[in-house]
C-alpha cells in the first residue's frame, strides 16, 4: 500500500507544479483585479437599480456602459506605445498598470457615493467612468498576463486568470450585497475598490515582463498612424483573419444576453438578496471553479480546437436552463442547477477561448490585438442587451427570450466548426511557438 501511494505522489505533484510557478500565480492575482470592476457595473449595479425601483428599460440600458470595454482597442495602442512621465521609468506595462489601478479605485468609489434616486444621469456617468478605467486596466492586465506566460504555460495561465477573474467578481458581488444590506452602497463600493491591490502587487513582484516586444519604431509623422494601424494591419494580413474576427464577434451573443439579464429574472422571480448571494454568487463561484478545472483538462486532452468547439456547444445549451427556470418560477433547486450548468460551461469556455484569443496575439502588439479581440467578443450581445433586451423581455417574456438566446448562439458554433475543417484556426495564430504548445 505504501509503495503504491509513493508511486502516485510524484504524478500528483507534477500535475500541480505548473500552477505553482510565479507567472500563473501572477495571472491569478491579475485576474482578481480585472474581474471586480466588471461586477461593479454588471450584476451588482443591476441589483442596486432594480431595488431602487428603476424600470427594466433603464436598467438594461446601463449595460451600455459595458460598450466602453468593446471600444478599448481604440486607445490600446496608446497603452502599447505611450510612455508615462515619472512612472515610465518602471517599465511600459508596470507604469500603466499602477496608473489604471488608481483610476479604477477612484471611479468605483465615485459610483458608490452617487444616488440613483437623486440623479440617474450622474450614476450613468459614474458607470461609464468605471467602464473606461476598467477597460484600460484590462488592456494592461491582458498584455502583462500574455507576456509573462511562456507558451507552455498558456493553458494553465488562462485557467488561473479565469480563476482570478471569478474570485474578483464574486468577491466584489458578495461584499457589495452583504455590506450594502447593513451599511449602504457607498461603503460597499469603497471596500470593493481595494481589489485593485493584487494587480499592483504583481507589478512589484514580477517586474516588467521579459517577453514584451517593442514594436518596430517609426520616425516622423508616421509614428501616430503606425501605433494605431500597425497592430490591426498585422492581424488582418493573416489567412482567414476576417473570418476569425467574425467568429469572435458572434460567438458570445447568446451567452452575453443571458448573463447580463439574469439578475432581472431573479428579481422578478422574487429571489431574495440572500438567495442570490448563496446561489448566483456562492454556488456559481464553486461551479465556475469546477468548469475552469474541467476546461484545463479538456485543453490538455482534446487540444485547443476541439476544446473550444465543445465549450461553444455547452455555452449555447446552458441558456436553455434559464428558460426552464423562468417557466418554473421561484425554485431553489432549479436555480442551483441553472447557475451550476451555466457557470461550468462558462468556466470551460473561459479557459479554452481565452487561450485561443491569447494565441492569436503577436507579442509586438499584445495590448492592441488582445484589446481588439476581447472587445469584439461580446460587443454585439452588449449592444443588443443595452438597446432592446429590456423591451424584448417585456414583449416576449423570459421563457421565449432565453430560448432566443440559445438559437442566436448556434451560428458561432457552426462557424468555428467550419474554420476547423478548413484549417483556418491554425493559420490565423500569430506565434509559431504558441501554436506548437497547443
PDB file of N, CA, C and O in Angstrom, residues 348-398:
ATOM      1  N   UNK A 348     -15.410  26.461 -18.519  1.00  0.00           N
ATOM      2  CA  UNK A 348     -14.713  25.740 -19.584  1.00  0.00           C
ATOM      3  C   UNK A 348     -14.373  26.692 -20.729  1.00  0.00           C
ATOM      4  O   UNK A 348     -13.240  26.753 -21.213  1.00  0.00           O
ATOM      5  N   UNK A 349     -15.382  27.463 -21.153  1.00  0.00           N
ATOM      6  CA  UNK A 349     -15.157  28.415 -22.238  1.00  0.00           C
ATOM      7  C   UNK A 349     -14.143  29.478 -21.876  1.00  0.00           C
ATOM      8  O   UNK A 349     -13.347  29.906 -22.719  1.00  0.00           O
ATOM      9  N   UNK A 350     -14.165  29.907 -20.617  1.00  0.00           N
ATOM     10  CA  UNK A 350     -13.223  30.929 -20.186  1.00  0.00           C
ATOM     11  C   UNK A 350     -11.784  30.505 -20.364  1.00  0.00           C
ATOM     12  O   UNK A 350     -10.934  31.303 -20.789  1.00  0.00           O
ATOM     13  N   UNK A 351     -11.477  29.256 -20.070  1.00  0.00           N
ATOM     14  CA  UNK A 351     -10.107  28.757 -20.213  1.00  0.00           C
ATOM     15  C   UNK A 351      -9.726  28.616 -21.683  1.00  0.00           C
ATOM     16  O   UNK A 351      -8.730  29.180 -22.148  1.00  0.00           O
ATOM     17  N   UNK A 352     -10.515  27.863 -22.424  1.00  0.00           N
ATOM     18  CA  UNK A 352     -10.084  27.480 -23.768  1.00  0.00           C
ATOM     19  C   UNK A 352     -10.234  28.627 -24.769  1.00  0.00           C
ATOM     20  O   UNK A 352      -9.389  28.795 -25.654  1.00  0.00           O
ATOM     21  N   UNK A 353     -11.283  29.442 -24.641  1.00  0.00           N
ATOM     22  CA  UNK A 353     -11.452  30.558 -25.579  1.00  0.00           C
ATOM     23  C   UNK A 353     -10.423  31.654 -25.296  1.00  0.00           C
ATOM     24  O   UNK A 353      -9.849  32.240 -26.224  1.00  0.00           O
ATOM     25  N   UNK A 354     -10.159  31.939 -24.013  1.00  0.00           N
ATOM     26  CA  UNK A 354      -9.128  32.928 -23.684  1.00  0.00           C
ATOM     27  C   UNK A 354      -7.756  32.463 -24.166  1.00  0.00           C
ATOM     28  O   UNK A 354      -6.959  33.262 -24.670  1.00  0.00           O
ATOM     29  N   UNK A 355      -7.473  31.172 -24.027  1.00  0.00           N
ATOM     30  CA  UNK A 355      -6.205  30.640 -24.533  1.00  0.00           C
ATOM     31  C   UNK A 355      -6.118  30.825 -26.048  1.00  0.00           C
ATOM     32  O   UNK A 355      -5.061  31.183 -26.585  1.00  0.00           O
ATOM     33  N   UNK A 356      -7.232  30.604 -26.742  1.00  0.00           N
ATOM     34  CA  UNK A 356      -7.260  30.780 -28.193  1.00  0.00           C
ATOM     35  C   UNK A 356      -7.040  32.246 -28.568  1.00  0.00           C
ATOM     36  O   UNK A 356      -6.214  32.564 -29.437  1.00  0.00           O
ATOM     37  N   UNK A 357      -7.737  33.162 -27.911  1.00  0.00           N
ATOM     38  CA  UNK A 357      -7.558  34.588 -28.213  1.00  0.00           C
ATOM     39  C   UNK A 357      -6.136  35.045 -27.896  1.00  0.00           C
ATOM     40  O   UNK A 357      -5.561  35.865 -28.619  1.00  0.00           O
ATOM     41  N   UNK A 358      -5.568  34.523 -26.803  1.00  0.00           N
ATOM     42  CA  UNK A 358      -4.188  34.880 -26.453  1.00  0.00           C
ATOM     43  C   UNK A 358      -3.209  34.400 -27.509  1.00  0.00           C
ATOM     44  O   UNK A 358      -2.245  35.092 -27.849  1.00  0.00           O
ATOM     45  N   UNK A 359      -3.468  33.202 -28.055  1.00  0.00           N
ATOM     46  CA  UNK A 359      -2.586  32.651 -29.076  1.00  0.00           C
ATOM     47  C   UNK A 359      -2.648  33.441 -30.371  1.00  0.00           C
ATOM     48  O   UNK A 359      -1.721  33.392 -31.183  1.00  0.00           O
ATOM     49  N   UNK A 360      -3.732  34.188 -30.578  1.00  0.00           N
ATOM     50  CA  UNK A 360      -3.868  34.988 -31.786  1.00  0.00           C
ATOM     51  C   UNK A 360      -3.023  36.258 -31.756  1.00  0.00           C
ATOM     52  O   UNK A 360      -2.867  36.929 -32.773  1.00  0.00           O
ATOM     53  N   UNK A 361      -2.477  36.606 -30.586  1.00  0.00           N
ATOM     54  CA  UNK A 361      -1.789  37.891 -30.419  1.00  0.00           C
ATOM     55  C   UNK A 361      -0.316  37.814 -30.797  1.00  0.00           C
ATOM     56  O   UNK A 361       0.409  36.924 -30.339  1.00  0.00           O
ATOM     57  N   UNK A 362       0.118  38.767 -31.597  1.00  0.00           N
ATOM     58  CA  UNK A 362       1.535  38.971 -31.876  1.00  0.00           C
ATOM     59  C   UNK A 362       2.131  39.704 -30.677  1.00  0.00           C
ATOM     60  O   UNK A 362       1.600  40.722 -30.239  1.00  0.00           O
ATOM     61  N   UNK A 363       3.239  39.200 -30.146  1.00  0.00           N
ATOM     62  CA  UNK A 363       3.815  39.782 -28.934  1.00  0.00           C
ATOM     63  C   UNK A 363       4.330  41.211 -29.123  1.00  0.00           C
ATOM     64  O   UNK A 363       4.594  41.903 -28.146  1.00  0.00           O
ATOM     65  N   UNK A 364       4.452  41.667 -30.365  1.00  0.00           N
ATOM     66  CA  UNK A 364       4.835  43.055 -30.592  1.00  0.00           C
ATOM     67  C   UNK A 364       3.661  44.010 -30.406  1.00  0.00           C
ATOM     68  O   UNK A 364       3.841  45.211 -30.273  1.00  0.00           O
ATOM     69  N   UNK A 365       2.444  43.473 -30.422  1.00  0.00           N
ATOM     70  CA  UNK A 365       1.244  44.298 -30.305  1.00  0.00           C
ATOM     71  C   UNK A 365       0.254  43.665 -29.332  1.00  0.00           C
ATOM     72  O   UNK A 365      -0.953  43.671 -29.563  1.00  0.00           O
ATOM     73  N   UNK A 366       0.755  43.125 -28.247  1.00  0.00           N
ATOM     74  CA  UNK A 366      -0.091  42.337 -27.353  1.00  0.00           C
ATOM     75  C   UNK A 366      -1.303  43.114 -26.869  1.00  0.00           C
ATOM     76  O   UNK A 366      -2.441  42.626 -26.942  1.00  0.00           O
ATOM     77  N   UNK A 367      -1.070  44.308 -26.326  1.00  0.00           N
ATOM     78  CA  UNK A 367      -2.176  45.083 -25.754  1.00  0.00           C
ATOM     79  C   UNK A 367      -3.212  45.422 -26.813  1.00  0.00           C
ATOM     80  O   UNK A 367      -4.420  45.270 -26.591  1.00  0.00           O
ATOM     81  N   UNK A 368      -2.775  45.888 -27.966  1.00  0.00           N
ATOM     82  CA  UNK A 368      -3.698  46.332 -29.003  1.00  0.00           C
ATOM     83  C   UNK A 368      -4.503  45.174 -29.578  1.00  0.00           C
ATOM     84  O   UNK A 368      -5.724  45.275 -29.743  1.00  0.00           O
ATOM     85  N   UNK A 369      -3.837  44.071 -29.901  1.00  0.00           N
ATOM     86  CA  UNK A 369      -4.541  42.971 -30.544  1.00  0.00           C
ATOM     87  C   UNK A 369      -5.459  42.234 -29.577  1.00  0.00           C
ATOM     88  O   UNK A 369      -6.584  41.874 -29.944  1.00  0.00           O
ATOM     89  N   UNK A 370      -5.029  42.020 -28.337  1.00  0.00           N
ATOM     90  CA  UNK A 370      -5.930  41.355 -27.407  1.00  0.00           C
ATOM     91  C   UNK A 370      -7.102  42.261 -27.061  1.00  0.00           C
ATOM     92  O   UNK A 370      -8.226  41.793 -26.863  1.00  0.00           O
ATOM     93  N   UNK A 371      -6.869  43.565 -26.996  1.00  0.00           N
ATOM     94  CA  UNK A 371      -7.966  44.506 -26.752  1.00  0.00           C
ATOM     95  C   UNK A 371      -8.999  44.424 -27.867  1.00  0.00           C
ATOM     96  O   UNK A 371     -10.211  44.429 -27.611  1.00  0.00           O
ATOM     97  N   UNK A 372      -8.537  44.333 -29.108  1.00  0.00           N
ATOM     98  CA  UNK A 372      -9.449  44.205 -30.240  1.00  0.00           C
ATOM     99  C   UNK A 372     -10.260  42.922 -30.143  1.00  0.00           C
ATOM    100  O   UNK A 372     -11.492  42.933 -30.278  1.00  0.00           O
ATOM    101  N   UNK A 373      -9.590  41.815 -29.880  1.00  0.00           N
ATOM    102  CA  UNK A 373     -10.268  40.521 -29.862  1.00  0.00           C
ATOM    103  C   UNK A 373     -11.220  40.390 -28.678  1.00  0.00           C
ATOM    104  O   UNK A 373     -12.357  39.941 -28.834  1.00  0.00           O
ATOM    105  N   UNK A 374     -10.760  40.771 -27.490  1.00  0.00           N
ATOM    106  CA  UNK A 374     -11.618  40.627 -26.313  1.00  0.00           C
ATOM    107  C   UNK A 374     -12.789  41.603 -26.357  1.00  0.00           C
ATOM    108  O   UNK A 374     -13.884  41.296 -25.892  1.00  0.00           O
ATOM    109  N   UNK A 375     -12.552  42.801 -26.941  1.00  0.00           N
ATOM    110  CA  UNK A 375     -13.641  43.764 -27.070  1.00  0.00           C
ATOM    111  C   UNK A 375     -14.686  43.267 -28.048  1.00  0.00           C
ATOM    112  O   UNK A 375     -15.888  43.396 -27.816  1.00  0.00           O
ATOM    113  N   UNK A 376     -14.226  42.688 -29.148  1.00  0.00           N
ATOM    114  CA  UNK A 376     -15.157  42.189 -30.157  1.00  0.00           C
ATOM    115  C   UNK A 376     -15.974  41.006 -29.653  1.00  0.00           C
ATOM    116  O   UNK A 376     -17.078  40.754 -30.142  1.00  0.00           O
ATOM    117  N   UNK A 377     -15.447  40.301 -28.646  1.00  0.00           N
ATOM    118  CA  UNK A 377     -16.051  39.042 -28.214  1.00  0.00           C
ATOM    119  C   UNK A 377     -17.475  39.191 -27.692  1.00  0.00           C
ATOM    120  O   UNK A 377     -18.256  38.252 -27.755  1.00  0.00           O
ATOM    121  N   UNK A 378     -17.833  40.359 -27.159  1.00  0.00           N
ATOM    122  CA  UNK A 378     -19.183  40.495 -26.609  1.00  0.00           C
ATOM    123  C   UNK A 378     -19.879  41.784 -27.010  1.00  0.00           C
ATOM    124  O   UNK A 378     -20.906  42.128 -26.442  1.00  0.00           O
ATOM    125  N   UNK A 379     -19.320  42.499 -27.994  1.00  0.00           N
ATOM    126  CA  UNK A 379     -19.879  43.810 -28.343  1.00  0.00           C
ATOM    127  C   UNK A 379     -21.316  43.694 -28.846  1.00  0.00           C
ATOM    128  O   UNK A 379     -22.179  44.500 -28.479  1.00  0.00           O
ATOM    129  N   UNK A 380     -21.615  42.696 -29.673  1.00  0.00           N
ATOM    130  CA  UNK A 380     -22.959  42.582 -30.234  1.00  0.00           C
ATOM    131  C   UNK A 380     -23.972  42.262 -29.140  1.00  0.00           C
ATOM    132  O   UNK A 380     -25.037  42.878 -29.054  1.00  0.00           O
ATOM    133  N   UNK A 381     -23.615  41.310 -28.267  1.00  0.00           N
ATOM    134  CA  UNK A 381     -24.521  40.951 -27.187  1.00  0.00           C
ATOM    135  C   UNK A 381     -24.776  42.112 -26.243  1.00  0.00           C
ATOM    136  O   UNK A 381     -25.905  42.337 -25.799  1.00  0.00           O
ATOM    137  N   UNK A 382     -23.731  42.883 -25.933  1.00  0.00           N
ATOM    138  CA  UNK A 382     -23.902  44.021 -25.031  1.00  0.00           C
ATOM    139  C   UNK A 382     -24.731  45.115 -25.680  1.00  0.00           C
ATOM    140  O   UNK A 382     -25.567  45.750 -25.027  1.00  0.00           O
ATOM    141  N   UNK A 383     -24.523  45.349 -26.975  1.00  0.00           N
ATOM    142  CA  UNK A 383     -25.291  46.368 -27.675  1.00  0.00           C
ATOM    143  C   UNK A 383     -26.772  46.001 -27.710  1.00  0.00           C
ATOM    144  O   UNK A 383     -27.637  46.837 -27.443  1.00  0.00           O
ATOM    145  N   UNK A 384     -27.063  44.735 -28.015  1.00  0.00           N
ATOM    146  CA  UNK A 384     -28.455  44.290 -28.041  1.00  0.00           C
ATOM    147  C   UNK A 384     -29.069  44.361 -26.649  1.00  0.00           C
ATOM    148  O   UNK A 384     -30.213  44.782 -26.467  1.00  0.00           O
ATOM    149  N   UNK A 385     -28.283  43.953 -25.623  1.00  0.00           N
ATOM    150  CA  UNK A 385     -28.791  43.999 -24.259  1.00  0.00           C
ATOM    151  C   UNK A 385     -29.140  45.422 -23.848  1.00  0.00           C
ATOM    152  O   UNK A 385     -30.207  45.679 -23.282  1.00  0.00           O
ATOM    153  N   UNK A 386     -28.242  46.347 -24.142  1.00  0.00           N
ATOM    154  CA  UNK A 386     -28.450  47.727 -23.711  1.00  0.00           C
ATOM    155  C   UNK A 386     -29.550  48.444 -24.457  1.00  0.00           C
ATOM    156  O   UNK A 386     -30.168  49.364 -23.924  1.00  0.00           O
ATOM    157  N   UNK A 387     -29.822  48.057 -25.705  1.00  0.00           N
ATOM    158  CA  UNK A 387     -30.794  48.797 -26.508  1.00  0.00           C
ATOM    159  C   UNK A 387     -32.163  48.138 -26.561  1.00  0.00           C
ATOM    160  O   UNK A 387     -33.182  48.839 -26.614  1.00  0.00           O
ATOM    161  N   UNK A 388     -32.216  46.810 -26.569  1.00  0.00           N
ATOM    162  CA  UNK A 388     -33.509  46.152 -26.801  1.00  0.00           C
ATOM    163  C   UNK A 388     -33.852  45.033 -25.837  1.00  0.00           C
ATOM    164  O   UNK A 388     -34.984  44.552 -25.860  1.00  0.00           O
ATOM    165  N   UNK A 389     -32.903  44.568 -25.012  1.00  0.00           N
ATOM    166  CA  UNK A 389     -33.179  43.387 -24.191  1.00  0.00           C
ATOM    167  C   UNK A 389     -34.353  43.608 -23.247  1.00  0.00           C
ATOM    168  O   UNK A 389     -35.214  42.724 -23.085  1.00  0.00           O
ATOM    169  N   UNK A 390     -34.386  44.771 -22.580  1.00  0.00           N
ATOM    170  CA  UNK A 390     -35.499  45.042 -21.674  1.00  0.00           C
ATOM    171  C   UNK A 390     -36.825  44.997 -22.383  1.00  0.00           C
ATOM    172  O   UNK A 390     -37.797  44.415 -21.888  1.00  0.00           O
ATOM    173  N   UNK A 391     -36.908  45.619 -23.578  1.00  0.00           N
ATOM    174  CA  UNK A 391     -38.135  45.586 -24.355  1.00  0.00           C
ATOM    175  C   UNK A 391     -38.486  44.189 -24.824  1.00  0.00           C
ATOM    176  O   UNK A 391     -39.664  43.808 -24.843  1.00  0.00           O
ATOM    177  N   UNK A 392     -37.477  43.404 -25.233  1.00  0.00           N
ATOM    178  CA  UNK A 392     -37.729  42.027 -25.669  1.00  0.00           C
ATOM    179  C   UNK A 392     -38.289  41.182 -24.531  1.00  0.00           C
ATOM    180  O   UNK A 392     -39.208  40.386 -24.737  1.00  0.00           O
ATOM    181  N   UNK A 393     -37.742  41.359 -23.342  1.00  0.00           N
ATOM    182  CA  UNK A 393     -38.243  40.600 -22.187  1.00  0.00           C
ATOM    183  C   UNK A 393     -39.696  40.974 -21.901  1.00  0.00           C
ATOM    184  O   UNK A 393     -40.543  40.107 -21.632  1.00  0.00           O
ATOM    185  N   UNK A 394     -39.988  42.267 -21.978  1.00  0.00           N
ATOM    186  CA  UNK A 394     -41.351  42.708 -21.703  1.00  0.00           C
ATOM    187  C   UNK A 394     -42.335  42.210 -22.752  1.00  0.00           C
ATOM    188  O   UNK A 394     -43.489  41.897 -22.442  1.00  0.00           O
ATOM    189  N   UNK A 395     -41.910  42.132 -24.013  1.00  0.00           N
ATOM    190  CA  UNK A 395     -42.818  41.712 -25.080  1.00  0.00           C
ATOM    191  C   UNK A 395     -42.871  40.198 -25.270  1.00  0.00           C
ATOM    192  O   UNK A 395     -43.940  39.640 -25.554  1.00  0.00           O
ATOM    193  N   UNK A 396     -41.738  39.519 -25.100  1.00  0.00           N
ATOM    194  CA  UNK A 396     -41.658  38.080 -25.336  1.00  0.00           C
ATOM    195  C   UNK A 396     -41.878  37.261 -24.077  1.00  0.00           C
ATOM    196  O   UNK A 396     -42.334  36.116 -24.150  1.00  0.00           O
ATOM    197  N   UNK A 397     -41.516  37.818 -22.940  1.00  0.00           N
ATOM    198  CA  UNK A 397     -41.479  37.028 -21.723  1.00  0.00           C
ATOM    199  C   UNK A 397     -40.121  36.367 -21.577  1.00  0.00           C
ATOM    200  O   UNK A 397     -39.383  36.189 -22.560  1.00  0.00           O
ATOM    201  N   UNK A 398     -39.784  35.997 -20.368  1.00  0.00           N
ATOM    202  CA  UNK A 398     -38.457  35.437 -20.102  1.00  0.00           C
ATOM    203  C   UNK A 398     -38.218  34.105 -20.803  1.00  0.00           C
ATOM    204  O   UNK A 398     -37.122  33.836 -21.304  1.00  0.00           O
TER     205      UNK A 398
END
